[in-house]
Coordinates of C-alpha atoms and ligand atoms in Angstrom, one line a residue:
X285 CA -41.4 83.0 198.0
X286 CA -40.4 80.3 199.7
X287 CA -38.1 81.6 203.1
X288 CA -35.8 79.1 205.0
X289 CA -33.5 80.3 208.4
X290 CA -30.5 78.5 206.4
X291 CA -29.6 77.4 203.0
X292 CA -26.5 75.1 202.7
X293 CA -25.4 75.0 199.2
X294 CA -23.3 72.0 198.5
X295 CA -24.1 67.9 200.0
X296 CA -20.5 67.1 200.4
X297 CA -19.3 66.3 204.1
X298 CA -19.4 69.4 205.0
X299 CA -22.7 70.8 204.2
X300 CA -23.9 67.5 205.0
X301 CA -23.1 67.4 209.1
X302 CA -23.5 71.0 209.0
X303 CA -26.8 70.9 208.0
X304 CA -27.6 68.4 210.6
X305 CA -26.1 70.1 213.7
X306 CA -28.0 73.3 212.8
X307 CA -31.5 70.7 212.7
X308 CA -30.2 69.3 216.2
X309 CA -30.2 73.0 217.0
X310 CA -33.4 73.7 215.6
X311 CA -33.3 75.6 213.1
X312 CA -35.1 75.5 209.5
X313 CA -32.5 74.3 207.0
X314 CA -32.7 72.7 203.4
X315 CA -29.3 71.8 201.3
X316 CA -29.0 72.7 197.4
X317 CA -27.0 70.8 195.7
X318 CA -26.6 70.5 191.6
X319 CA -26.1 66.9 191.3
X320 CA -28.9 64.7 190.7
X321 CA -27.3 62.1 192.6
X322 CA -24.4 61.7 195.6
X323 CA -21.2 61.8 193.4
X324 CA -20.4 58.1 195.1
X325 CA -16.8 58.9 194.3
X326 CA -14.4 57.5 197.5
X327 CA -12.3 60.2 197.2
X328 CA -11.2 60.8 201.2
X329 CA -10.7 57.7 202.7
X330 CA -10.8 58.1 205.9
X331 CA -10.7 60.7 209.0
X332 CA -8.8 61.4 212.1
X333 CA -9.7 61.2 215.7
X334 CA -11.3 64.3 216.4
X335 CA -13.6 63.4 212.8
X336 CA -14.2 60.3 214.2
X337 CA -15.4 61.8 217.9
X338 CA -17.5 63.9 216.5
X339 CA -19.5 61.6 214.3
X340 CA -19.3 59.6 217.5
X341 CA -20.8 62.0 219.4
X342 CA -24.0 62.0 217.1
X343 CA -24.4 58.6 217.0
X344 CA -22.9 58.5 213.4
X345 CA -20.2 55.8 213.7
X346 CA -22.1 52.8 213.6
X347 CA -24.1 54.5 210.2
X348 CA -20.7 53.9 209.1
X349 CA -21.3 50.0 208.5
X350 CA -17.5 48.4 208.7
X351 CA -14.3 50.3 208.5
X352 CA -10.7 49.7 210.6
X353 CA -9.2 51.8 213.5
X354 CA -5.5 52.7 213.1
X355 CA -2.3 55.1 214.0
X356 CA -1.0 55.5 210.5
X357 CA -1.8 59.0 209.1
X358 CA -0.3 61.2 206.9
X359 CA 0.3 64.5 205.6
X360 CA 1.2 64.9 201.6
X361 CA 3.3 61.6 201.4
X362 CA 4.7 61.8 205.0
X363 CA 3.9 59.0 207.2
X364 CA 2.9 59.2 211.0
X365 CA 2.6 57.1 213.4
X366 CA -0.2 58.3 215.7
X367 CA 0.5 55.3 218.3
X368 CA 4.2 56.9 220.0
X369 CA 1.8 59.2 221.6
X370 CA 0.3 58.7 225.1
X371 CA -2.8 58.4 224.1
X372 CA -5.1 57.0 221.2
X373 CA -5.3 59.2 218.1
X374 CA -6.1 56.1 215.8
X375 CA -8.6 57.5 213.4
X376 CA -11.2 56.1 210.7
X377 CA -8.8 54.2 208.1
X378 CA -10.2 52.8 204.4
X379 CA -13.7 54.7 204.8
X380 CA -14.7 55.5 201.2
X381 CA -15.9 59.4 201.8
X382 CA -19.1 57.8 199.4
X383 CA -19.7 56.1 202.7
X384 CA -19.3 58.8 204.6
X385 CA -21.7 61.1 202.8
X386 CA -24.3 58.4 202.7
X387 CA -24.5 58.2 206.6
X388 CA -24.4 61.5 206.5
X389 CA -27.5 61.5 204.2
X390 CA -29.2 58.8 206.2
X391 CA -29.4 60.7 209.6
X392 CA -30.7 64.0 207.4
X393 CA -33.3 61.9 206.4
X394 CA -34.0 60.9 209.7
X395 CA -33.8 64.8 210.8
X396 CA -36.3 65.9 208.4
X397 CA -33.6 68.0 206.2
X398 CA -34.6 68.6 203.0
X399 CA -31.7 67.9 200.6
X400 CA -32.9 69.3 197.4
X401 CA -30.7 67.8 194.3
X402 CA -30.2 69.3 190.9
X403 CA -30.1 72.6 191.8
X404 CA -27.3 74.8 191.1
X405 CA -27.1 77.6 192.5
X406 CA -26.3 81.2 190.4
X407 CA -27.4 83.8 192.2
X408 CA -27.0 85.9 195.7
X409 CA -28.6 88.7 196.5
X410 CA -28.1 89.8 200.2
X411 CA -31.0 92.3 201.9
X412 CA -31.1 93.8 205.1
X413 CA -33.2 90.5 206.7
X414 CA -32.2 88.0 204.3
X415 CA -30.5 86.6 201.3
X416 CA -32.6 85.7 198.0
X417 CA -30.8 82.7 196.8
X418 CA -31.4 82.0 192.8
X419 CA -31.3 78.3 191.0
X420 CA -31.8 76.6 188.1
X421 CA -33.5 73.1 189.5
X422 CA -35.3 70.3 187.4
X423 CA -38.1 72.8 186.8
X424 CA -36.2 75.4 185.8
X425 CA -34.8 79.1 187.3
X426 CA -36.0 79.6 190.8
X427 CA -35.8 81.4 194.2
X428 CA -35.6 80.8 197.5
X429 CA -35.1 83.4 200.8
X430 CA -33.1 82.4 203.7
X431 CA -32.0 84.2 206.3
X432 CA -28.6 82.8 205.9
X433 CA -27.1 80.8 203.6
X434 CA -23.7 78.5 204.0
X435 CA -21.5 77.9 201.0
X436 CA -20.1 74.4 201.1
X437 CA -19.8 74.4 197.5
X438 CA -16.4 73.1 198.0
X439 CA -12.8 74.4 196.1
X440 CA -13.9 75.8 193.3
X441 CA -16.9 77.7 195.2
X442 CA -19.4 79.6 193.4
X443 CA -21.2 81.2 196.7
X444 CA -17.6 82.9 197.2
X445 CA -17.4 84.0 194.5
X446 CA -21.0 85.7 193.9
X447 CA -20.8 86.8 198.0
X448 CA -17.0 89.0 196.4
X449 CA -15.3 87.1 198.7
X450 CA -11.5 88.0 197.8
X451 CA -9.9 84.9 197.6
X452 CA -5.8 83.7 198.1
X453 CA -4.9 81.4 194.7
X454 CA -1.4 79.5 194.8
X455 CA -1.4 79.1 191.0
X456 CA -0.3 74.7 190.5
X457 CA 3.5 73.8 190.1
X458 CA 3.5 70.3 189.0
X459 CA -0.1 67.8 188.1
X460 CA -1.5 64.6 189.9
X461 CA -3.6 61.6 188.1
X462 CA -5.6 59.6 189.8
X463 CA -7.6 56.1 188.8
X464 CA -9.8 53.5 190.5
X465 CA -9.2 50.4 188.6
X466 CA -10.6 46.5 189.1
X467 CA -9.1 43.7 187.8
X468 CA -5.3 44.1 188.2
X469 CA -3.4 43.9 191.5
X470 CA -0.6 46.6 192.0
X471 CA 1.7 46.2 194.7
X472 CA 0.0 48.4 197.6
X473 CA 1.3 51.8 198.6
X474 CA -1.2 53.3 200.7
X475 CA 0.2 56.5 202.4
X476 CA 2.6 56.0 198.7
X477 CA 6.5 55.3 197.8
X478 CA 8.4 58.5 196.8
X479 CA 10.9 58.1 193.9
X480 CA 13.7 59.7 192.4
X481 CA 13.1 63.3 190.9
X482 CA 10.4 64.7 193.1
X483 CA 8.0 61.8 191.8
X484 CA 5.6 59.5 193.8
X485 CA 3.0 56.7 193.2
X486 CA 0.4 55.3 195.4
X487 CA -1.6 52.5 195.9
X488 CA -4.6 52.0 198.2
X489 CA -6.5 49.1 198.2
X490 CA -10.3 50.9 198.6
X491 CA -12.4 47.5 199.4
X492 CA -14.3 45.2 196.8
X493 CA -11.0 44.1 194.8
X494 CA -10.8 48.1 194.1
X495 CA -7.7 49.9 194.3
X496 CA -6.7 53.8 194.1
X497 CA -3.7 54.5 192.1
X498 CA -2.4 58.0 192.2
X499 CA 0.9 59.4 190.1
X500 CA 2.4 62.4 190.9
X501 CA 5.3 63.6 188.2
X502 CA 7.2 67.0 187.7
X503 CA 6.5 66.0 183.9
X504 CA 2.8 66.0 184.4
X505 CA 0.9 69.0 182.8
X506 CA 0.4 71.3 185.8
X507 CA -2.8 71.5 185.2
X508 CA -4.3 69.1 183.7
X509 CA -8.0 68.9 181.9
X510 CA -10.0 66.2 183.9
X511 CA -11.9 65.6 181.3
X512 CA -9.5 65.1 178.6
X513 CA -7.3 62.5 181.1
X514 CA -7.9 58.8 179.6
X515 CA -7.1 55.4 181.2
X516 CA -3.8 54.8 178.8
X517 CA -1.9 57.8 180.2
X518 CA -2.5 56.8 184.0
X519 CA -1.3 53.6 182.9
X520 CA 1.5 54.3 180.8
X521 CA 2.7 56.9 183.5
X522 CA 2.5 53.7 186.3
X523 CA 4.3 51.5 184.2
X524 CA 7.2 54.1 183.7
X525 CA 7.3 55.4 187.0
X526 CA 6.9 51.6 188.9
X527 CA 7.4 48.7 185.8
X528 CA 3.6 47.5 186.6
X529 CA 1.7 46.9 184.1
X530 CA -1.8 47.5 184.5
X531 CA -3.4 48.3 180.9
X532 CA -5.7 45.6 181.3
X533 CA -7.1 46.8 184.5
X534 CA -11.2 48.1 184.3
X535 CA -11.1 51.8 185.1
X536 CA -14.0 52.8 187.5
X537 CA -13.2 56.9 187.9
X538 CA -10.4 59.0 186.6
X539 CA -9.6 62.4 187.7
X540 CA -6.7 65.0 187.4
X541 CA -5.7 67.5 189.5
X542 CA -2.3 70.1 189.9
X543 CA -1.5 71.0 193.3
X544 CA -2.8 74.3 193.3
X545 CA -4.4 75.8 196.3
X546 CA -6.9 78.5 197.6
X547 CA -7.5 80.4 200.8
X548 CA -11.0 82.4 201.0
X549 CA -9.8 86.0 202.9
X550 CA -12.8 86.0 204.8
X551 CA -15.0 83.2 206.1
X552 CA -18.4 85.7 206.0
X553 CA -19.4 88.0 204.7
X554 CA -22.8 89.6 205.5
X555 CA -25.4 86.7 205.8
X556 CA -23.1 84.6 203.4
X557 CA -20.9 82.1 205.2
X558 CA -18.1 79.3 203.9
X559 CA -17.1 76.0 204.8
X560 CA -15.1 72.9 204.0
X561 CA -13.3 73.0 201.1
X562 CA -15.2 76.5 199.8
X563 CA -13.1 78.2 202.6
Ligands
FAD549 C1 -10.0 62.7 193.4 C2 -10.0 63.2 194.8 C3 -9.4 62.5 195.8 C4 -9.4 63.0 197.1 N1 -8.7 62.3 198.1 C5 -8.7 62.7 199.3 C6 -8.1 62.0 200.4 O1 -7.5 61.0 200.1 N2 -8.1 62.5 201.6 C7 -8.7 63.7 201.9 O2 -8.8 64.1 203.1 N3 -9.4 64.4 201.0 C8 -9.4 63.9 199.7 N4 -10.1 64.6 198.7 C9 -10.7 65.9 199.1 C10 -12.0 65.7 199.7 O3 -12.9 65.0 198.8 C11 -12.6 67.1 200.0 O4 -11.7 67.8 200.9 C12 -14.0 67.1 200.5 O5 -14.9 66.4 199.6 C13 -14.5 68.5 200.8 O6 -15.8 68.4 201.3 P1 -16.8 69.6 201.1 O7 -18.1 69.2 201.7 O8 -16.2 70.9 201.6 O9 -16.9 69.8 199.5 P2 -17.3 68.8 198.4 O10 -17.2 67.4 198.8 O11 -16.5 69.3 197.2 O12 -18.8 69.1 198.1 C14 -19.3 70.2 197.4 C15 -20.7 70.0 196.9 O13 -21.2 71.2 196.4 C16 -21.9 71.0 195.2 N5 -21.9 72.2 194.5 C17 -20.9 72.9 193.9 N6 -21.3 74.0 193.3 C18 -22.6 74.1 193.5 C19 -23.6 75.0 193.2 N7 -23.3 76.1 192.5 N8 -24.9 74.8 193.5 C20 -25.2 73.7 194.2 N9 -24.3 72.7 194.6 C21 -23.1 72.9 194.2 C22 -21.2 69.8 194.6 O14 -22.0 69.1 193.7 C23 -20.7 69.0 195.8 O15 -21.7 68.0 196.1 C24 -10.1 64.2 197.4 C25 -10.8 64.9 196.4 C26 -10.8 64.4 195.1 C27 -11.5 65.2 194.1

């Protein structure tokens, strides 16, 4: 059987520069991840200072292609304005993380990681020197030892859950839908306009006459099924929540979300680590 130092499970951002710093520090490591391809969804759009350093300090930013500096952040709807402070915390602005997570995917190559796609991971078994790490992959089941393996399997995490990681869950309150869309023009919103009775809308222009549109409403299911989410209801929500109409728009990518939240209790356990969203 096949034994690496480290397994990363999971080729988001995370597992992505992690598996390159542990390269840089030589050490034998091959990512696992059960798409077939990068998800090329933009999802984060952006990073802050301290991101941005630290891709800078790998030579990463200019892998980035072209992408603005700014002061603006934000924290759930609340804007800040970086540039009061004394010095420059302007951070990474408009960056599809699809961008991102190709650079990122680019200077693995380069490194000689291995980033082995279509393989989920469903199995841990930890041993005194080692952790036998079970997969179903395009040629079915398989198994790989490592001596230790990373979960950055993101939220929903199925390395912390088969490492019994006990795990904090802040069960949703109220549900979010987002959509890309081409072909209609909403008035931008980018960190997003709050409205009467807890409810917000947001629009971010995302590059290529592409535009984010998020809609967050108490009368949202709390948890809503992405899958069952279709391009009418974002639309019918915008145009009752801001009078835009934009039914005619092209839909790239839907998704749904409620604002619930997790917190893993422990960030190891044994030869099983988290990180990134899987914590
Ligand atoms: C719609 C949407 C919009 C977002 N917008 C923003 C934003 O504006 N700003 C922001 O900061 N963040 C945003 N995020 C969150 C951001 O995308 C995540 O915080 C980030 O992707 C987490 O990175 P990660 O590497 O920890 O995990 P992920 O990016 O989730 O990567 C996890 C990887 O693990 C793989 N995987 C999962 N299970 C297995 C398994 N069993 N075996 C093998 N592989 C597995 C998955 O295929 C995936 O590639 C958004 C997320 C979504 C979904």
């Amino acid at each position: 059987m096949k034994r690496t130092d480290v397994i990363v499970v999971g080729a988001g951002p995370a597992g992505l520069m992690l598996a390159g710093e542990l390269r840089l520090g030589g050490v034998d490591v091959a990512v696992h991840d059960r798409l077939p391809a990068p998800a090329g969804e933009s999802r984060a759009l952006g990073f802050n200072r301290r991101a941005a350093e630290s891709l800078d300090q790998r030579g990463l930013l200019s892998r980035l292609g072209e992408f603005r500096w700014g002061p603006m952040g934000h924290f759930g709807g609340v804007r800040f304005d970086l540039g009061m402070l004394d010095e420059d915390h302007s951070g990474v602005l408009g960056l599809s993380q699809a961008r991102t997570e190709a650079a990122l995917g680019g200077w693995l190559d380069d490194l000689g990681v291995p980033v082995r796609r279509s393989r989920e991971v469903t199995g841990l078994r930890q041993t005194p020197d080692g952790v036998v790490v079970s997969f179903t992959g395009p040629d079915g089941p398989g198994e790989e030892t490592a001596r230790y393996v990373v979960g950055c399997d993101g939220a929903g995490s199925t390395v912390r859950g088969l490492a019994g990681v006990p795990t904090r869950v802040w069960e949703p309150t109220r549900g979010m839908f987002t959509a890309e869309i081409t072909g209609a023009a909403p008035r931008p919103r980018p960190i997003g306009e709050r409205l009467p009775g807890g409810r917000m809308v947001v629009c971010t222009p995302v590059g290529a006459g592409r535009c984010r549109i998020v809609v967050h409403d108490p009368d949202l299911p709390a948890r809503p099924e992405p899958g069952a989410l279709t391009f009418a209801q974002v639309a019918d929500a915008w145009r009752r929540l801001t009078g835009e109409s934009i039914d005619d728009a092209d839909c790239q990518w839907l998704w749904a979300c409620g604002n619930a939240a997790a917190l893993a209790g422990e960030y190891r356990r044994g030869r099983v680590f988290l990180a990134g969203d899987a914590a």
